[in-house]
Amino acid sequence: MSKYSKEVKEKVISLFEKELSPFRIAKELAIPESTVKNWLHKFNLSHNLTHKIGKQVFSADFKCKVLETRWKDKLSFKETAALFSLDNPSLIAAWQKRYLEEGILGLQPKPKGRPPMKTKKEIKIQVDSSQKSDKERIKELEAENARLKYEISFYDDFMKEMREIAKPNRAVKKAQTIAIERLRNIYPLQFMLKYFGISRSTYYARLASIKKRDKYVEEREAIHTLVSMNKGRYGYRRIRIALHKLGFNVNHKVVMRIMKEENLTCKVRLKKYRSYRGTEGKIAPNIIKRNFTATKPDQKWTTDITEFHLFGRKVYLSPILDLYNVEIVSYEISERPVLTQVLSMLDKAFKNRPDSKGGILHSDQGWQYQHSTYQETLKNHAIIQSMSRKGNCLDNSVMENFFGLLKSELLYLEEFTSYEDFINKLRDYIDYYNTKRIKLKLKGMSPVEYRTHSQKVA
């Protein structure tokens, strides 16, 4: 017998149609608010609150229809119960459990009372009978077919959730647990755990771990943004400095742990750079002598040429680097390593830094730097020429390091659609290197920031 009469349920609907809230209806009729909401939900779906007296018996065909509708339309137990005017949603859950365990036979109505005791003769006949009727075989095959369809439907829904949840850097078990939790309104938890071979205790332990508030949620998002913004060029040290600039006070160990958990790594260099060399000679002394420190901007410059091979063509980059803050003062890009490329680079440098007189410009012994026009240009701008020793690339290691960095962070990380696309991205990288890429030796500032800061202090 139902706890509430048909008249009470009709009264609830009547009050609801008068625009009373479920809370007020529950208070007025002294009924739990959850019960009122359940009735209203059922009425909204089926427009029926039929009051049934006595226990109902449902056929196996009706139960199959209910379950098939639930699985096909991905309805919850409450929605399915309301659709078929069933008072108890847990009844559908029980049918589903029996169907998954026993197949179609589990949905057959069971006779009342205790089954009669079998005689020894009946038992013997049953044991000896190894032949099953065609009807029984068909029913078993139908049950197996339905079970497989159910599993396929579940697998499709599960993979859909995984594609939405899973990330390259997210643990598979974590994503799996979230997907199972999302599907609990459609599929029984016991079925899903059995499908994946997970115990209930393991599942709930994982779920508790996920729901536990992470105190570094904002830091994780910021780290993801910084890694993406810098295209994987920052390791945990630079990420920590960048976080401090954003107002996050975390130490390097926390940053390193978060990056490890999120599978965020700094891209390593793939090759050691070998720079282009012209013919060798002895024109100027090695004034720098590997003393690559400078006390002010434009005191010491260094230059070299590097070569790229892309799309069947060659690209030559000729930059000038300021040893004070490792900033690229000027550069020139060309398809051939010609003298005009180097002279154009010098003109840009002198325009950018008109107060560079008296400074030193260091290079290797490439033929361009031995040319009389190059030497004359330096003299006209009061620049002192310095050259590395013969065959010793360590005498210009700062520029070699820049070229290695350029190739590892641009050439080996980026994808290029054309020769022109590479040129554009090369220019973008040099701008990024000067204005945004922070360096530990520059107190966590970019080269331009460091120079601007030092000039303000001075």
XYZ file of N, CA and C in Angstrom, residues 11-16 19-33 35-37:
72
model
N -3.473 16.809 -5.006
C -3.388 18.100 -4.325
C -2.044 18.767 -4.604
N -0.974 17.975 -4.614
C 0.365 18.499 -4.918
C 0.395 19.106 -6.316
N -0.169 18.393 -7.293
C -0.192 18.885 -8.674
C -1.018 20.158 -8.763
N -2.136 20.179 -8.047
C -3.014 21.354 -8.064
C -2.297 22.581 -7.508
N -1.596 22.415 -6.396
C -0.860 23.541 -5.802
C 0.293 23.987 -6.701
N 0.924 23.026 -7.337
C 2.040 23.371 -8.236
C 1.551 24.182 -9.437
N 1.332 27.743 -9.093
C 2.658 28.383 -9.049
C 3.249 28.441 -7.642
N 2.913 27.456 -6.809
C 3.572 27.323 -5.519
C 4.854 26.526 -5.706
N 5.883 26.879 -4.959
C 7.162 26.179 -5.066
C 7.076 24.830 -4.355
N 7.935 23.876 -4.738
C 7.950 22.578 -4.043
C 8.169 22.723 -2.541
N 8.952 23.728 -2.148
C 9.218 23.936 -0.720
C 7.932 24.292 0.019
N 7.141 25.236 -0.559
C 5.901 25.660 0.082
C 4.867 24.541 0.085
N 4.811 23.775 -1.011
C 3.865 22.647 -1.075
C 4.199 21.626 0.003
N 5.481 21.306 0.132
C 5.916 20.330 1.137
C 5.589 20.810 2.543
N 5.765 22.110 2.777
C 5.506 22.675 4.106
C 4.013 22.663 4.423
N 3.209 22.987 3.415
C 1.757 23.065 3.620
C 1.136 21.695 3.845
N 1.643 20.668 3.127
C 1.060 19.325 3.228
C 1.835 18.405 4.160
N 2.907 18.944 4.769
C 3.735 18.152 5.698
C 4.290 16.897 5.024
N 4.824 17.104 3.831
C 5.431 16.018 3.051
C 6.888 16.385 2.791
N 7.805 15.433 2.805
C 9.208 15.759 2.488
C 9.318 16.432 1.111
N 10.138 17.449 1.047
C 10.296 18.197 -0.208
C 10.812 17.290 -1.331
N 10.136 14.196 -1.832
C 9.008 13.416 -2.352
C 8.175 14.254 -3.310
N 7.939 15.509 -2.922
C 7.176 16.423 -3.782
C 7.885 16.610 -5.118
N 9.185 16.842 -5.063
C 9.964 17.041 -6.293
C 9.919 15.797 -7.182
